[in-house]
Amino acid sequence: MKAVVLAAGQGTRMRPLSESIPKPMLPVADRPLAAHTVDAAIDAGADEIVLVIGYEGEMIRNYFGDEYRDVPVSYAVQEDQAGTADAVNAARDHLEGPFAVLNGDNLYDPAAIADLFDTCPAVCAIEVDEPSNYGVLSTAAGRVTKIVEKPADPPTNLANAGAYAFPAKAREWLEVSESERGEREITDVVSQVIDAYDVTPVTLERWLDVGRPWELLEANEWMLGELERRIDGDVSDGATIQGNVVVEAGATVKPGVVIEGPALIREGATVGPNAYVRGTTLVGPDAKVGHAAEVKNSVLSRGASVSHLSYVGDSVLGRDVNFGAGTNVANLRHDEDDIRFTVKGERVSTGRRKFGVVAGDGVKTGINASLTPGLKLDTGATTLPGETVDRDR
Ligand code: TTP
């Protein structure tokens, strides 16, 4: 079966991280986010991957090329990001026979994707506590009977998990009209399939929709949690490596460093001397954790640097961020309330008691900067030496 992977979106809720890199290419453990989706499709037996690209699509094309893990990859360009049905419609000329559709910004339980492929027509579903935030499935006698977007009064707690196996006929139903929120939505295609076929719900044990920066952190928590210890890099005898830590070839861990897994230190990265890395951390390619710096439960993208005597917790640093010496990130409020973060101009709860800062590509802090919880620093933003930064910039 062909798998169409949707990766054309603008990722506006992920800004500033998605400003010059498409959300599907953001780092999750040792691969871009979308590579996890494509891997799940290939593991499930996909014989061709069709990637729908648009926003910053060339980066996606460059990564996957024409063949990925010996499976042919083709591309469909969605010019305007007019919705998920419109995205699949952009791939229409690539489709014949039954086909699967997966979101390129979701992490799936791979075993369930294999079930999805074996059970066409089918829709992946997951039980959630607050279904009104999702598309919700109604079921009867083991079949999906209805799908409704974000209902005020949800009929079940089964959320649509954005993975579908469609019969060939669905190719004729991709041109749907605009929904109330002005998008051409794949759920309207699913509704037509439900009317014409028996559609099976395939229940996922685990699923993550990666839309906002703290969900990128959660995606890394999930995937780094699956690491098996492997030390290929240059690790000093004076360093202590505990648990499931991967140090890739070309990475350097200096004396006095303590790394508590799960952690991934990627090629070209340098840690230490005397640094402390803990609590599920990705130190990206060519990134640096300096002398006596502590990094906890964070993502350091390619080339990011946390200089000596700094603390970074529960944070996401974009590419080539440079935190000056003595930069301290606060990740907990005195009232221990959930940390809020600005998404598309609105302060929203992250649902996390601990969350630090999100720094876009190229952010630079001056020495002894103090950064408050839930702070957003836009691409290229700078702070003064000794400054306490408690407003987004
Ligand atoms: P969304 O997460 O709804 O959209 P997005 O990724 O653009 O993010 P944001 O809402 O923050 O702007 O998209 C779900 C999936 O569908 C995701 O994999 C991107 C993809 N998509 C397209 O390929 N084309 C589109 O027109 C839209 C809206 C989404």
Tab-separated table of C-alpha atoms and ligand atoms in Angstrom:
chain	number	residue	atom	x	y	z
A	1	MET	CA	0.000	0.000	0.000
A	2	LYS	CA	1.189	3.538	-0.727
A	3	ALA	CA	1.455	5.840	2.268
A	4	VAL	CA	0.770	9.538	1.831
A	5	VAL	CA	2.532	11.531	4.553
A	6	LEU	CA	1.257	15.066	5.069
A	7	ALA	CA	4.102	17.490	5.630
A	8	ALA	CA	3.088	20.717	3.895
A	9	GLY	CA	1.711	22.646	6.896
A	10	GLN	CA	3.091	25.977	8.076
A	11	GLY	CA	3.389	24.855	11.696
A	12	THR	CA	2.309	28.258	12.971
A	13	ARG	CA	1.754	27.008	16.526
A	14	MET	CA	5.331	25.759	16.642
A	15	ARG	CA	6.877	29.181	16.062
A	16	PRO	CA	9.547	30.355	16.399
A	17	LEU	CA	11.042	26.862	15.980
A	18	SER	CA	9.272	26.366	12.634
A	19	GLU	CA	10.226	29.735	11.205
A	20	SER	CA	12.929	28.558	8.849
A	21	ILE	CA	12.644	24.815	9.267
A	22	PRO	CA	9.402	22.971	8.523
A	23	LYS	CA	7.869	21.354	11.609
A	24	PRO	CA	8.283	17.806	10.192
A	25	MET	CA	12.058	18.423	10.098
A	26	LEU	CA	12.398	19.432	13.767
A	27	PRO	CA	14.652	17.071	15.732
A	28	VAL	CA	13.171	14.126	17.603
A	29	ALA	CA	15.990	11.982	18.970
A	30	ASP	CA	18.304	11.073	16.065
A	31	ARG	CA	15.905	11.933	13.210
A	32	PRO	CA	13.498	14.595	12.044
A	33	LEU	CA	9.950	14.259	13.345
A	34	ALA	CA	8.553	13.127	9.977
A	35	ALA	CA	11.157	10.363	9.688
A	36	HIS	CA	9.457	8.628	12.619
A	37	THR	CA	6.168	8.683	10.692
A	38	VAL	CA	7.793	7.474	7.480
A	39	ASP	CA	9.611	4.732	9.418
A	40	ALA	CA	6.310	3.585	10.959
A	41	ALA	CA	4.770	3.424	7.463
A	42	ILE	CA	7.714	1.453	6.060
A	43	ASP	CA	7.727	-0.915	9.047
A	44	ALA	CA	4.009	-1.464	8.397
A	45	GLY	CA	4.821	-2.521	4.822
A	46	ALA	CA	4.351	0.654	2.757
A	47	ASP	CA	5.716	0.025	-0.736
A	48	GLU	CA	5.946	3.711	-1.639
A	49	ILE	CA	5.954	6.942	0.330
A	50	VAL	CA	4.295	10.017	-1.130
A	51	LEU	CA	5.323	13.092	0.817
A	52	VAL	CA	3.066	16.118	0.481
A	53	ILE	CA	5.286	19.148	0.887
A	54	GLY	CA	4.731	22.890	0.757
A	55	TYR	CA	6.110	25.170	3.458
A	56	GLU	CA	9.944	24.917	3.304
A	57	GLY	CA	9.418	21.664	1.410
A	58	GLU	CA	12.888	21.516	-0.142
A	59	MET	CA	14.393	20.612	3.236
A	60	ILE	CA	12.082	17.620	3.406
A	61	ARG	CA	12.901	16.595	-0.149
A	62	ASN	CA	16.634	16.886	0.527
A	63	TYR	CA	16.392	14.676	3.593
A	64	PHE	CA	14.337	11.812	2.154
A	65	GLY	CA	15.536	11.948	-1.465
A	66	ASP	CA	14.053	9.553	-4.045
A	67	GLU	CA	14.541	6.483	-1.920
A	68	TYR	CA	14.493	6.044	1.830
A	69	ARG	CA	15.267	2.701	3.458
A	70	ASP	CA	15.051	1.111	-0.013
A	71	VAL	CA	11.466	2.333	-0.473
A	72	PRO	CA	10.726	4.768	-3.328
A	73	VAL	CA	9.740	8.254	-2.241
A	74	SER	CA	7.821	10.700	-4.413
A	75	TYR	CA	6.641	14.238	-3.739
A	76	ALA	CA	3.441	16.184	-4.294
A	77	VAL	CA	3.535	19.934	-3.784
A	78	GLN	CA	0.601	21.630	-2.085
A	79	GLU	CA	0.883	25.269	-3.121
A	80	ASP	CA	-1.493	26.763	-0.539
A	81	GLN	CA	-1.940	25.109	2.817
A	82	ALA	CA	-5.716	24.892	2.439
A	83	GLY	CA	-6.284	21.880	4.696
A	84	THR	CA	-5.571	18.192	5.110
A	85	ALA	CA	-8.033	16.992	2.419
A	86	ASP	CA	-6.510	19.511	0.027
A	87	ALA	CA	-3.075	18.116	0.919
A	88	VAL	CA	-4.125	14.549	0.052
A	89	ASN	CA	-5.768	15.868	-3.106
A	90	ALA	CA	-2.408	17.345	-4.111
A	91	ALA	CA	-1.112	13.743	-4.143
A	92	ARG	CA	-4.053	12.475	-6.196
A	93	ASP	CA	-2.040	11.725	-9.352
A	94	HIS	CA	0.225	9.451	-7.304
A	95	LEU	CA	-2.673	7.309	-6.115
A	96	GLU	CA	-4.147	4.147	-7.475
A	97	GLY	CA	-5.486	1.339	-5.305
A	98	PRO	CA	-5.997	1.573	-1.541
A	99	PHE	CA	-3.773	4.101	0.207
A	100	ALA	CA	-2.847	5.155	3.712
A	101	VAL	CA	-2.611	8.744	4.969
A	102	LEU	CA	-0.502	9.704	7.986
A	103	ASN	CA	0.307	13.080	9.513
A	104	GLY	CA	3.997	13.904	9.211
A	105	ASP	CA	3.921	15.626	12.595
A	106	ASN	CA	2.436	12.797	14.657
A	107	LEU	CA	4.209	10.039	16.559
A	108	TYR	CA	2.411	6.731	16.309
A	109	ASP	CA	2.672	3.401	18.004
A	110	PRO	CA	4.267	1.489	15.040
A	111	ALA	CA	2.424	-1.771	15.811
A	112	ALA	CA	-0.914	-0.012	15.391
A	113	ILE	CA	0.136	1.413	12.024
A	114	ALA	CA	0.822	-2.174	10.920
A	115	ASP	CA	-2.749	-3.060	12.066
A	116	LEU	CA	-4.090	-0.054	10.163
A	117	PHE	CA	-2.463	-1.243	6.948
A	118	ASP	CA	-3.917	-4.736	7.444
A	119	THR	CA	-7.429	-3.446	8.141
A	120	CYS	CA	-8.392	-1.152	5.263
A	121	PRO	CA	-10.691	0.833	5.397
A	122	ALA	CA	-9.724	1.906	8.883
A	123	VAL	CA	-9.074	4.949	11.054
A	124	CYS	CA	-6.673	5.133	14.003
A	125	ALA	CA	-8.242	6.250	17.248
A	126	ILE	CA	-7.052	6.868	20.771
A	127	GLU	CA	-8.890	7.259	24.054
A	128	VAL	CA	-8.424	10.774	25.455
A	129	ASP	CA	-9.655	12.622	28.525
A	130	GLU	CA	-10.906	15.715	26.715
A	131	PRO	CA	-12.307	14.577	23.367
A	132	SER	CA	-13.885	17.950	22.545
A	133	ASN	CA	-10.416	19.197	21.486
A	134	TYR	CA	-10.251	16.553	18.727
A	135	GLY	CA	-12.140	14.939	15.896
A	136	VAL	CA	-14.293	12.394	17.717
A	137	LEU	CA	-15.353	8.976	16.416
A	138	SER	CA	-18.686	7.313	17.146
A	139	THR	CA	-18.597	3.540	16.909
A	140	ALA	CA	-21.115	0.686	16.930
A	141	ALA	CA	-20.560	-3.051	16.518
A	142	GLY	CA	-16.849	-2.548	15.936
A	143	ARG	CA	-17.356	-0.032	13.122
A	144	VAL	CA	-16.921	3.722	12.892
A	145	THR	CA	-20.355	5.258	12.371
A	146	LYS	CA	-19.508	8.957	12.461
A	147	ILE	CA	-16.669	11.439	12.793
A	148	VAL	CA	-17.253	14.974	14.119
A	149	GLU	CA	-14.657	17.780	14.493
A	150	LYS	CA	-14.297	19.162	18.040
A	151	PRO	CA	-17.886	18.504	19.232
A	152	ALA	CA	-19.137	20.447	22.286
A	153	ASP	CA	-20.839	17.274	23.512
A	154	PRO	CA	-18.552	14.377	22.457
A	155	PRO	CA	-20.366	11.071	21.893
A	156	THR	CA	-17.282	9.013	22.916
A	157	ASN	CA	-13.767	9.654	24.175
A	158	LEU	CA	-12.254	8.172	20.995
A	159	ALA	CA	-10.176	10.824	19.256
A	160	ASN	CA	-9.169	10.668	15.601
A	161	ALA	CA	-5.407	10.063	15.615
A	162	GLY	CA	-4.764	11.289	12.066
A	163	ALA	CA	-3.938	7.947	10.418
A	164	TYR	CA	-6.199	6.380	7.818
A	165	ALA	CA	-6.322	3.449	5.401
A	166	PHE	CA	-8.579	4.424	2.523
A	167	PRO	CA	-10.138	2.286	-0.215
A	168	ALA	CA	-9.182	3.222	-3.804
A	169	LYS	CA	-12.579	4.851	-4.273
A	170	ALA	CA	-11.699	7.576	-1.729
A	171	ARG	CA	-9.491	9.146	-4.395
A	172	GLU	CA	-12.721	10.419	-5.970
A	173	TRP	CA	-13.843	12.099	-2.757
A	174	LEU	CA	-10.873	14.320	-2.004
A	175	GLU	CA	-12.391	17.560	-3.269
A	176	VAL	CA	-14.404	18.552	-0.222
A	177	SER	CA	-15.770	22.029	0.474
A	178	GLU	CA	-14.389	24.370	3.124
A	179	SER	CA	-15.288	23.656	6.731
A	180	GLU	CA	-16.447	26.316	9.204
A	181	ARG	CA	-12.833	27.074	10.072
A	182	GLY	CA	-12.078	27.685	6.400
A	183	GLU	CA	-10.086	24.513	5.667
A	184	ARG	CA	-10.669	21.509	3.429
A	185	GLU	CA	-10.547	18.795	6.043
A	186	ILE	CA	-9.754	15.127	5.737
A	187	THR	CA	-12.499	14.288	8.226
A	188	ASP	CA	-14.994	15.192	5.468
A	189	VAL	CA	-13.352	12.583	3.249
A	190	VAL	CA	-13.532	10.068	6.113
A	191	SER	CA	-17.267	10.805	6.498
A	192	GLN	CA	-17.871	9.824	2.889
A	193	VAL	CA	-15.892	6.613	3.344
A	194	ILE	CA	-17.929	5.806	6.476
A	195	ASP	CA	-21.159	6.251	4.467
A	196	ALA	CA	-20.039	3.812	1.785
A	197	TYR	CA	-17.877	1.236	3.622
A	198	ASP	CA	-17.455	-0.589	6.917
A	199	VAL	CA	-14.632	1.386	8.546
A	200	THR	CA	-12.760	-0.236	11.437
A	201	PRO	CA	-11.369	1.788	14.344
A	202	VAL	CA	-7.768	0.763	15.112
A	203	THR	CA	-7.009	1.761	18.672
A	204	LEU	CA	-3.596	3.182	19.492
A	205	GLU	CA	-1.969	2.683	22.878
A	206	ARG	CA	0.187	5.751	22.444
A	207	TRP	CA	0.079	8.745	20.120
A	208	LEU	CA	1.371	12.283	20.100
A	209	ASP	CA	0.310	15.173	17.916
A	210	VAL	CA	3.313	17.490	17.823
A	211	GLY	CA	1.895	20.941	17.275
A	212	ARG	CA	3.403	23.199	19.949
A	213	PRO	CA	6.928	23.531	21.336
A	214	TRP	CA	6.331	21.601	24.545
A	215	GLU	CA	4.979	18.739	22.431
A	216	LEU	CA	8.343	18.640	20.670
A	217	LEU	CA	9.829	18.140	24.125
A	218	GLU	CA	7.298	15.345	24.766
A	219	ALA	CA	8.152	13.752	21.414
A	220	ASN	CA	11.796	13.654	22.473
A	221	GLU	CA	10.836	12.266	25.886
A	222	TRP	CA	9.043	9.427	24.073
A	223	MET	CA	11.749	8.600	21.540
A	224	LEU	CA	14.769	9.136	23.790
A	225	GLY	CA	12.998	6.839	26.274
A	226	GLU	CA	13.432	4.029	23.729
A	227	LEU	CA	17.206	4.404	23.386
A	228	GLU	CA	19.540	1.550	24.112
A	229	ARG	CA	22.922	2.424	25.517
A	230	ARG	CA	25.626	2.850	22.875
A	231	ILE	CA	28.932	4.646	23.260
A	232	ASP	CA	30.638	5.287	19.927
A	233	GLY	CA	32.059	8.736	20.644
A	234	ASP	CA	35.124	9.878	22.542
A	235	VAL	CA	34.217	9.605	26.223
A	236	SER	CA	36.816	10.495	28.873
A	237	ASP	CA	37.620	7.899	31.541
A	238	GLY	CA	36.828	10.658	34.000
A	239	ALA	CA	33.198	10.948	32.826
A	240	THR	CA	30.266	9.055	34.343
A	241	ILE	CA	27.654	7.742	31.944
A	242	GLN	CA	24.596	6.231	33.612
A	243	GLY	CA	21.676	4.406	32.007
A	244	ASN	CA	20.534	4.499	28.410
A	245	VAL	CA	22.843	7.054	26.921
A	246	VAL	CA	23.924	7.169	23.295
A	247	VAL	CA	27.114	9.037	22.464
A	248	GLU	CA	27.409	9.031	18.686
A	249	ALA	CA	30.701	8.704	16.829
A	250	GLY	CA	32.317	12.117	16.532
A	251	ALA	CA	30.887	13.397	19.846
A	252	THR	CA	33.184	14.262	22.764
A	253	VAL	CA	32.439	13.882	26.469
A	254	LYS	CA	35.152	15.458	28.634
A	255	PRO	CA	36.362	14.665	32.190
A	256	GLY	CA	34.113	15.297	35.145
A	257	VAL	CA	30.897	15.076	33.114
A	258	VAL	CA	27.891	13.176	34.473
A	259	ILE	CA	25.238	12.082	31.983
A	260	GLU	CA	22.115	10.369	33.272
A	261	GLY	CA	20.058	8.622	30.591
A	262	PRO	CA	18.030	8.684	28.633
A	263	ALA	CA	20.205	11.093	26.699
A	264	LEU	CA	21.509	11.338	23.169
A	265	ILE	CA	24.726	13.157	22.401
A	266	ARG	CA	24.889	13.515	18.637
A	267	GLU	CA	27.826	13.591	16.240
A	268	GLY	CA	30.103	16.594	16.596
A	269	ALA	CA	28.659	17.604	19.993
A	270	THR	CA	30.900	18.446	22.961
A	271	VAL	CA	29.930	18.071	26.605
A	272	GLY	CA	32.033	19.375	29.509
A	273	PRO	CA	34.340	19.354	31.255
A	274	ASN	CA	32.377	18.980	34.504
A	275	ALA	CA	28.920	19.323	32.965
A	276	TYR	CA	25.719	17.588	34.099
A	277	VAL	CA	23.213	16.314	31.525
A	278	ARG	CA	20.082	14.617	32.827
A	279	GLY	CA	16.371	13.991	32.571
A	280	THR	CA	15.902	13.049	28.883
A	281	THR	CA	18.051	15.409	26.892
A	282	LEU	CA	19.019	15.670	23.253
A	283	VAL	CA	22.331	17.387	22.593
A	284	GLY	CA	22.086	17.882	18.840
A	285	PRO	CA	24.790	17.617	16.173
A	286	ASP	CA	27.667	20.073	16.796
A	287	ALA	CA	25.924	21.402	19.919
A	288	LYS	CA	27.892	22.253	23.029
A	289	VAL	CA	27.366	22.039	26.779
A	290	GLY	CA	30.183	23.963	28.440
A	291	HIS	CA	32.137	23.677	31.693
A	292	ALA	CA	29.956	23.324	34.785
A	293	ALA	CA	26.742	23.779	32.815
A	294	GLU	CA	23.644	21.715	33.638
A	295	VAL	CA	21.083	20.724	31.011
A	296	LYS	CA	17.964	18.868	32.052
A	297	ASN	CA	15.071	17.522	29.964
A	298	SER	CA	15.829	19.740	27.014
A	299	VAL	CA	16.404	19.756	23.289
A	300	LEU	CA	19.511	21.480	21.943
A	301	SER	CA	19.219	21.692	18.161
A	302	ARG	CA	22.166	21.565	15.792
A	303	GLY	CA	24.946	23.947	16.782
A	304	ALA	CA	23.246	25.247	19.956
A	305	SER	CA	25.596	26.168	22.766
A	306	VAL	CA	25.062	26.429	26.516
A	307	SER	CA	28.146	28.129	27.911
A	308	HIS	CA	29.884	27.554	31.223
A	309	LEU	CA	28.063	28.000	34.533
A	310	SER	CA	24.599	27.940	32.950
A	311	TYR	CA	21.418	26.025	33.766
A	312	VAL	CA	18.869	25.020	31.121
A	313	GLY	CA	15.824	22.965	32.111
A	314	ASP	CA	12.716	21.792	30.203
A	315	SER	CA	13.611	23.989	27.251
A	316	VAL	CA	13.937	23.852	23.494
A	317	LEU	CA	16.844	25.674	21.856
A	318	GLY	CA	16.805	26.167	18.095
A	319	ARG	CA	19.773	25.917	15.769
A	320	ASP	CA	22.918	27.893	16.640
A	321	VAL	CA	21.415	29.392	19.795
A	322	ASN	CA	24.125	30.717	22.080
A	323	PHE	CA	23.393	31.016	25.790
A	324	GLY	CA	26.078	33.206	27.344
A	325	ALA	CA	27.961	32.160	30.466
A	326	GLY	CA	25.829	32.095	33.589
A	327	THR	CA	22.501	32.058	31.748
A	328	ASN	CA	19.890	30.602	34.058
A	329	VAL	CA	16.525	29.285	32.973
A	330	ALA	CA	13.700	29.134	35.519
A	331	ASN	CA	11.312	26.279	34.835
A	332	LEU	CA	8.967	26.374	37.835
A	333	ARG	CA	6.593	29.014	39.184
A	334	HIS	CA	6.510	29.805	42.904
A	335	ASP	CA	2.795	28.891	42.961
A	336	GLU	CA	3.629	25.670	41.069
A	337	ASP	CA	0.839	26.428	38.600
A	338	ASP	CA	1.115	25.088	35.039
A	339	ILE	CA	3.486	27.124	32.907
A	340	ARG	CA	1.849	29.171	30.158
A	341	PHE	CA	3.324	29.883	26.736
A	342	THR	CA	2.364	32.173	23.849
A	343	VAL	CA	0.880	30.330	20.877
A	344	LYS	CA	-0.291	32.505	17.972
A	345	GLY	CA	-0.442	35.540	20.242
A	346	GLU	CA	-2.404	33.892	23.050
A	347	ARG	CA	-1.121	32.693	26.418
A	348	VAL	CA	-2.093	29.045	26.786
A	349	SER	CA	-1.368	26.460	29.441
A	350	THR	CA	1.305	23.936	28.519
A	351	GLY	CA	-0.185	21.535	31.053
A	352	ARG	CA	3.318	21.247	32.457
A	353	ARG	CA	4.368	22.234	35.946
A	354	LYS	CA	7.906	22.516	34.652
A	355	PHE	CA	8.681	24.298	31.427
A	356	GLY	CA	11.552	26.611	30.654
A	357	VAL	CA	12.132	28.630	27.510
A	358	VAL	CA	11.837	28.234	23.750
A	359	ALA	CA	14.576	29.996	21.813
A	360	GLY	CA	14.350	30.340	18.028
A	361	ASP	CA	17.333	29.811	15.762
A	362	GLY	CA	20.268	32.120	16.434
A	363	VAL	CA	19.080	33.549	19.781
A	364	LYS	CA	21.938	34.936	21.887
A	365	THR	CA	21.749	35.684	25.603
A	366	GLY	CA	24.248	37.942	27.372
A	367	ILE	CA	26.194	36.648	30.356
A	368	ASN	CA	24.228	36.115	33.551
A	369	ALA	CA	20.864	36.332	31.803
A	370	SER	CA	17.891	35.161	33.878
A	371	LEU	CA	15.050	33.735	31.819
A	372	THR	CA	11.602	33.139	33.304
A	373	PRO	CA	9.387	30.060	32.749
A	374	GLY	CA	7.397	29.930	29.504
A	375	LEU	CA	9.499	32.575	27.796
A	376	LYS	CA	9.583	32.719	24.004
A	377	LEU	CA	12.610	34.247	22.307
A	378	ASP	CA	12.074	34.818	18.605
A	379	THR	CA	14.573	33.884	15.921
A	380	GLY	CA	17.718	35.953	16.330
A	381	ALA	CA	16.594	37.707	19.558
A	382	THR	CA	19.294	38.918	21.936
A	383	THR	CA	19.401	39.803	25.632
A	384	LEU	CA	21.749	42.109	27.528
A	385	PRO	CA	24.319	40.934	30.074
A	386	GLY	CA	22.765	40.528	33.508
A	387	GLU	CA	19.253	41.027	32.190
A	388	THR	CA	16.174	39.377	33.669
A	389	VAL	CA	13.913	38.566	30.748
A	390	ASP	CA	10.294	37.980	31.745
A	391	ARG	CA	8.517	39.056	28.538
A	392	ASP	CA	8.639	37.342	25.140
A	393	ARG	CA	10.843	39.039	22.598
B	1	TTP	P1	-1.960	20.871	11.382
B	1	TTP	O1	-1.166	20.523	12.597
B	1	TTP	O2	-3.402	21.083	11.519
B	1	TTP	O3	-1.342	22.149	10.668
B	1	TTP	P2	0.143	22.657	10.662
B	1	TTP	O4	1.095	21.527	10.679
B	1	TTP	O5	0.292	23.615	9.526
B	1	TTP	O6	0.309	23.445	12.042
B	1	TTP	P3	-0.381	24.794	12.573
B	1	TTP	O7	-1.827	24.474	12.824
B	1	TTP	O8	0.379	25.032	13.822
B	1	TTP	O9	-0.160	25.897	11.567
B	1	TTP	O10	-1.746	19.772	10.250
B	1	TTP	C1	-1.896	18.400	10.430
B	1	TTP	C2	-1.019	17.688	9.421
B	1	TTP	O11	-1.416	17.999	8.098
B	1	TTP	C3	0.410	18.082	9.509
B	1	TTP	O12	1.164	16.937	9.249
B	1	TTP	C4	0.581	19.118	8.417
B	1	TTP	C5	-0.385	18.655	7.387
B	1	TTP	N1	-1.014	19.714	6.590
B	1	TTP	C6	-0.743	19.796	5.225
B	1	TTP	O13	0.057	19.017	4.694
B	1	TTP	N2	-1.384	20.743	4.495
B	1	TTP	C7	-2.277	21.619	5.039
B	1	TTP	O14	-2.843	22.439	4.300
B	1	TTP	C8	-2.524	21.527	6.458
B	1	TTP	C9	-3.481	22.478	7.114
B	1	TTP	C10	-1.876	20.561	7.174
